[in-house]
PDB file of C-alpha atoms in Angstrom:
ATOM      1  CA  MET A 235      -0.786 -13.863   2.546  1.00  0.00           C
ATOM      2  CA  LEU A 236      -3.461 -10.779   2.283  1.00  0.00           C
ATOM      3  CA  ASP A 237      -5.908 -10.417   5.021  1.00  0.00           C
ATOM      4  CA  GLU A 238      -9.640  -9.345   4.630  1.00  0.00           C
ATOM      5  CA  ASP A 239      -8.783  -5.747   5.471  1.00  0.00           C
ATOM      6  CA  THR A 240      -6.154  -5.411   3.103  1.00  0.00           C
ATOM      7  CA  PHE A 241      -8.294  -7.264   0.406  1.00  0.00           C
ATOM      8  CA  SER A 242     -10.976  -4.700   1.253  1.00  0.00           C
ATOM      9  CA  LYS A 243      -8.328  -2.009   0.967  1.00  0.00           C
ATOM     10  CA  LEU A 244      -7.323  -3.228  -2.528  1.00  0.00           C
ATOM     11  CA  TRP A 245     -10.893  -3.541  -3.591  1.00  0.00           C
ATOM     12  CA  LYS A 246     -11.554   0.173  -2.564  1.00  0.00           C
ATOM     13  CA  LEU A 247      -8.683   1.441  -4.221  1.00  0.00           C
ATOM     14  CA  THR A 248      -9.514  -0.466  -7.213  1.00  0.00           C
ATOM     15  CA  ASN A 249     -12.932   1.291  -7.225  1.00  0.00           C
ATOM     16  CA  GLU A 250     -11.518   4.342  -6.693  1.00  0.00           C
ATOM     17  CA  TRP A 251      -9.147   4.274  -9.379  1.00  0.00           C
ATOM     18  CA  ALA A 252     -11.503   3.031 -11.949  1.00  0.00           C
ATOM     19  CA  ALA A 253     -13.627   6.044 -11.063  1.00  0.00           C
ATOM     20  CA  GLN A 254     -10.785   8.377 -11.385  1.00  0.00           C
ATOM     21  CA  GLN A 255      -9.892   6.671 -14.681  1.00  0.00           C
ATOM     22  CA  LYS A 256     -13.580   7.326 -15.678  1.00  0.00           C
ATOM     23  CA  SER A 257     -13.485  10.967 -14.627  1.00  0.00           C
ATOM     24  CA  ASN A 258      -9.900  11.213 -16.449  1.00  0.00           C
ATOM     25  CA  HIS A 259     -11.425   9.615 -19.594  1.00  0.00           C
ATOM     26  CA  GLU A 260     -14.428  12.198 -19.387  1.00  0.00           C
ATOM     27  CA  LEU A 261     -12.114  15.166 -18.732  1.00  0.00           C
ATOM     28  CA  ALA A 262      -9.829  14.137 -21.796  1.00  0.00           C
ATOM     29  CA  SER A 263     -13.037  13.977 -23.885  1.00  0.00           C
ATOM     30  CA  ASP A 264     -14.104  17.448 -22.943  1.00  0.00           C
ATOM     31  CA  ILE A 265     -10.459  18.669 -23.487  1.00  0.00           C
ATOM     32  CA  SER A 266     -10.516  17.027 -27.046  1.00  0.00           C
ATOM     33  CA  LYS A 267     -14.088  18.748 -27.844  1.00  0.00           C
ATOM     34  CA  GLN A 268     -12.697  22.118 -26.581  1.00  0.00           C
ATOM     35  CA  ILE A 269      -9.719  21.644 -28.783  1.00  0.00           C
ATOM     36  CA  ALA A 270     -11.688  20.907 -31.743  1.00  0.00           C
ATOM     37  CA  ASP A 271     -13.773  23.975 -31.128  1.00  0.00           C
ATOM     38  CA  TYR A 272     -10.588  26.205 -30.691  1.00  0.00           C
ATOM     39  CA  LYS A 273      -9.463  24.557 -33.957  1.00  0.00           C
ATOM     40  CA  LYS A 274     -12.805  25.710 -35.735  1.00  0.00           C
ATOM     41  CA  GLN A 275     -12.550  29.037 -34.011  1.00  0.00           C
ATOM     42  CA  GLY A 276      -9.098  29.476 -35.182  1.00  0.00           C
ATOM     43  CA  SER A 277      -9.866  28.852 -38.774  1.00  0.00           C
ATOM     44  CA  ALA A 278     -12.654  31.174 -38.826  1.00  0.00           C
ATOM     45  CA  LEU A 279     -10.348  33.871 -37.387  1.00  0.00           C
ATOM     46  CA  ALA A 280      -8.037  33.199 -40.053  1.00  0.00           C
ATOM     47  CA  LYS A 281     -10.562  34.209 -42.682  1.00  0.00           C
ATOM     48  CA  LEU A 282     -11.153  37.372 -40.658  1.00  0.00           C
ATOM     49  CA  ASP A 283      -7.519  38.135 -40.635  1.00  0.00           C
ATOM     50  CA  GLN A 284      -7.567  39.606 -44.128  1.00  0.00           C
ATOM     51  CA  GLN A 285     -10.391  42.237 -42.839  1.00  0.00           C
ATOM     52  CA  GLN A 286      -9.272  42.932 -39.339  1.00  0.00           C
ATOM     53  CA  SER A 287      -5.674  41.764 -38.938  1.00  0.00           C
ATOM     54  CA  ASP A 288      -4.790  43.450 -35.569  1.00  0.00           C
ATOM     55  CA  ASN A 289      -7.577  42.204 -33.859  1.00  0.00           C
ATOM     56  CA  VAL A 290      -7.463  38.671 -35.429  1.00  0.00           C
ATOM     57  CA  ASP A 291      -3.484  38.725 -34.757  1.00  0.00           C
ATOM     58  CA  ARG A 292      -4.248  38.943 -31.150  1.00  0.00           C
ATOM     59  CA  ALA A 293      -7.109  36.705 -30.941  1.00  0.00           C
ATOM     60  CA  THR A 294      -4.988  34.089 -32.899  1.00  0.00           C
ATOM     61  CA  VAL A 295      -2.017  34.334 -30.754  1.00  0.00           C
ATOM     62  CA  GLU A 296      -4.479  33.844 -27.446  1.00  0.00           C
ATOM     63  CA  LEU A 297      -6.274  30.699 -29.248  1.00  0.00           C
ATOM     64  CA  LEU A 298      -3.020  29.382 -30.034  1.00  0.00           C
ATOM     65  CA  THR A 299      -1.713  29.542 -26.429  1.00  0.00           C
ATOM     66  CA  ASP A 300      -4.975  28.335 -25.193  1.00  0.00           C
ATOM     67  CA  TYR A 301      -4.737  25.495 -27.412  1.00  0.00           C
ATOM     68  CA  LYS A 302      -1.173  24.751 -26.581  1.00  0.00           C
ATOM     69  CA  ALA A 303      -2.039  24.814 -22.970  1.00  0.00           C
ATOM     70  CA  LEU A 304      -5.008  22.552 -23.596  1.00  0.00           C
ATOM     71  CA  LEU A 305      -2.897  20.008 -25.526  1.00  0.00           C
ATOM     72  CA  ASP A 306      -0.400  19.896 -22.822  1.00  0.00           C
ATOM     73  CA  LEU A 307      -3.009  19.315 -20.161  1.00  0.00           C
ATOM     74  CA  TYR A 308      -4.693  16.558 -22.446  1.00  0.00           C
ATOM     75  CA  GLN A 309      -1.093  14.922 -22.823  1.00  0.00           C
ATOM     76  CA  LYS A 310      -0.815  14.935 -18.838  1.00  0.00           C
ATOM     77  CA  VAL A 311      -4.263  13.426 -18.610  1.00  0.00           C
ATOM     78  CA  LEU A 312      -3.635  10.970 -20.920  1.00  0.00           C
ATOM     79  CA  SER A 313      -0.498   9.994 -19.345  1.00  0.00           C
ATOM     80  CA  GLN A 314      -2.166   9.744 -15.755  1.00  0.00           C
ATOM     81  CA  ASN A 315      -4.902   7.820 -17.134  1.00  0.00           C
ATOM     82  CA  GLN A 316      -2.641   5.260 -18.750  1.00  0.00           C
ATOM     83  CA  THR A 317      -0.632   5.063 -15.614  1.00  0.00           C
ATOM     84  CA  LEU A 318      -4.163   4.320 -13.564  1.00  0.00           C
ATOM     85  CA  GLN A 319      -4.733   1.473 -16.305  1.00  0.00           C
ATOM     86  CA  ARG A 320      -1.560  -0.217 -15.455  1.00  0.00           C
ATOM     87  CA  GLU A 321      -2.118   0.150 -11.676  1.00  0.00           C
ATOM     88  CA  LYS A 322      -5.879  -1.201 -12.188  1.00  0.00           C
ATOM     89  CA  SER A 323      -4.199  -4.008 -14.006  1.00  0.00           C
ATOM     90  CA  GLN A 324      -1.773  -4.955 -11.440  1.00  0.00           C
ATOM     91  CA  LEU A 325      -4.390  -4.747  -8.740  1.00  0.00           C
ATOM     92  CA  GLU A 326      -6.980  -7.007 -10.572  1.00  0.00           C
ATOM     93  CA  GLU A 327      -4.077  -9.367 -10.960  1.00  0.00           C
ATOM     94  CA  ILE A 328      -3.012  -9.254  -7.274  1.00  0.00           C
ATOM     95  CA  CYS A 329      -6.910  -9.658  -6.352  1.00  0.00           C
ATOM     96  CA  LYS A 330      -6.968 -12.917  -8.736  1.00  0.00           C
ATOM     97  CA  GLU A 331      -3.901 -14.349  -7.158  1.00  0.00           C
ATOM     98  CA  TYR A 332      -5.288 -13.802  -3.616  1.00  0.00           C
ATOM     99  CA  GLU A 333      -8.791 -15.399  -4.840  1.00  0.00           C
ATOM    100  CA  ASP A 334      -6.810 -18.320  -6.205  1.00  0.00           C
ATOM    101  CA  LYS A 335      -4.868 -18.810  -2.951  1.00  0.00           C
ATOM    102  CA  LEU A 336      -7.792 -18.546  -0.974  1.00  0.00           C
ATOM    103  CA  GLU A 337      -9.719 -20.972  -2.726  1.00  0.00           C
ATOM    104  CA  THR A 338      -6.598 -23.215  -2.337  1.00  0.00           C
ATOM    105  CA  VAL A 339      -6.771 -22.964   1.317  1.00  0.00           C
ATOM    106  CA  VAL A 340     -10.450 -23.315   1.674  1.00  0.00           C
ATOM    107  CA  GLY A 341     -10.222 -26.369  -0.295  1.00  0.00           C
ATOM    108  CA  LYS A 342      -7.651 -27.694   1.944  1.00  0.00           C
ATOM    109  CA  LEU A 343      -9.474 -26.829   4.820  1.00  0.00           C
ATOM    110  CA  ARG A 344     -12.753 -28.699   3.681  1.00  0.00           C
ATOM    111  CA  SER A 345     -10.708 -31.484   2.897  1.00  0.00           C
ATOM    112  CA  HIS A 346      -9.055 -31.637   6.550  1.00  0.00           C
ATOM    113  CA  THR A 347     -12.615 -31.086   8.136  1.00  0.00           C
ATOM    114  CA  VAL A 348     -13.950 -34.001   5.988  1.00  0.00           C
ATOM    115  CA  ALA A 349     -11.018 -36.331   7.250  1.00  0.00           C
ATOM    116  CA  THR A 350     -11.338 -35.132  10.848  1.00  0.00           C
ATOM    117  CA  THR A 351     -15.162 -35.850  10.747  1.00  0.00           C
ATOM    118  CA  GLU A 352     -14.736 -39.222   9.515  1.00  0.00           C
ATOM    119  CA  GLY A 353     -11.785 -40.009  11.768  1.00  0.00           C
ATOM    120  CA  HIS A 354     -14.095 -39.071  14.789  1.00  0.00           C
ATOM    121  CA  ALA A 355     -17.042 -41.088  13.569  1.00  0.00           C
ATOM    122  CA  GLN A 356     -14.787 -44.223  13.059  1.00  0.00           C
ATOM    123  CA  LEU A 357     -13.342 -43.608  16.654  1.00  0.00           C
ATOM    124  CA  ARG A 358     -16.942 -43.140  17.922  1.00  0.00           C
ATOM    125  CA  ARG A 359     -17.936 -46.526  16.375  1.00  0.00           C
ATOM    126  CA  GLU A 360     -14.967 -48.231  17.635  1.00  0.00           C
ATOM    127  CA  TYR A 361     -15.595 -47.154  21.049  1.00  0.00           C
ATOM    128  CA  GLU A 362     -19.188 -47.940  20.915  1.00  0.00           C
ATOM    129  CA  ALA A 363     -18.410 -51.409  19.697  1.00  0.00           C
ATOM    130  CA  LEU A 364     -15.859 -52.188  22.542  1.00  0.00           C
ATOM    131  CA  LEU A 365     -18.443 -50.983  24.954  1.00  0.00           C
ATOM    132  CA  ASP A 366     -21.132 -53.116  23.419  1.00  0.00           C
ATOM    133  CA  ALA A 367     -18.172 -55.940  23.910  1.00  0.00           C
ATOM    134  CA  GLU A 368     -18.093 -55.287  27.526  1.00  0.00           C
ATOM    135  CA  LYS A 369     -21.535 -55.193  28.201  1.00  0.00           C
ATOM    136  CA  VAL A 370     -22.111 -58.856  26.633  1.00  0.00           C
TER     137      VAL A 370
END
């Protein structure tokens, strides 16, 4: 059974992973925008190729290299994001199980408390009846 400190750590990790996932999603979005921009720039440079083949060839090579590097980075971020989503789901499942078990324990404690209180009250009434009987 998980103690409160472990539960707090799990909650903190879940929040941190959710924040990291959001950050990764924003980074992936920015990278996608950059890729789209590079694609536009690449097509514009292809038109200039007819006029300035030497300069455009170098620029195209650089853009393609940058494009491939960004695409690789995007794939890595996407993979990490999916891993974090799986971990988050697992942590949420663990937390749900913990909450269910904790609710079960609390319910049993409540039942025991009620039974104990009723038992004490019954004993008190019996003892008071015995004392009253002795007084008479």
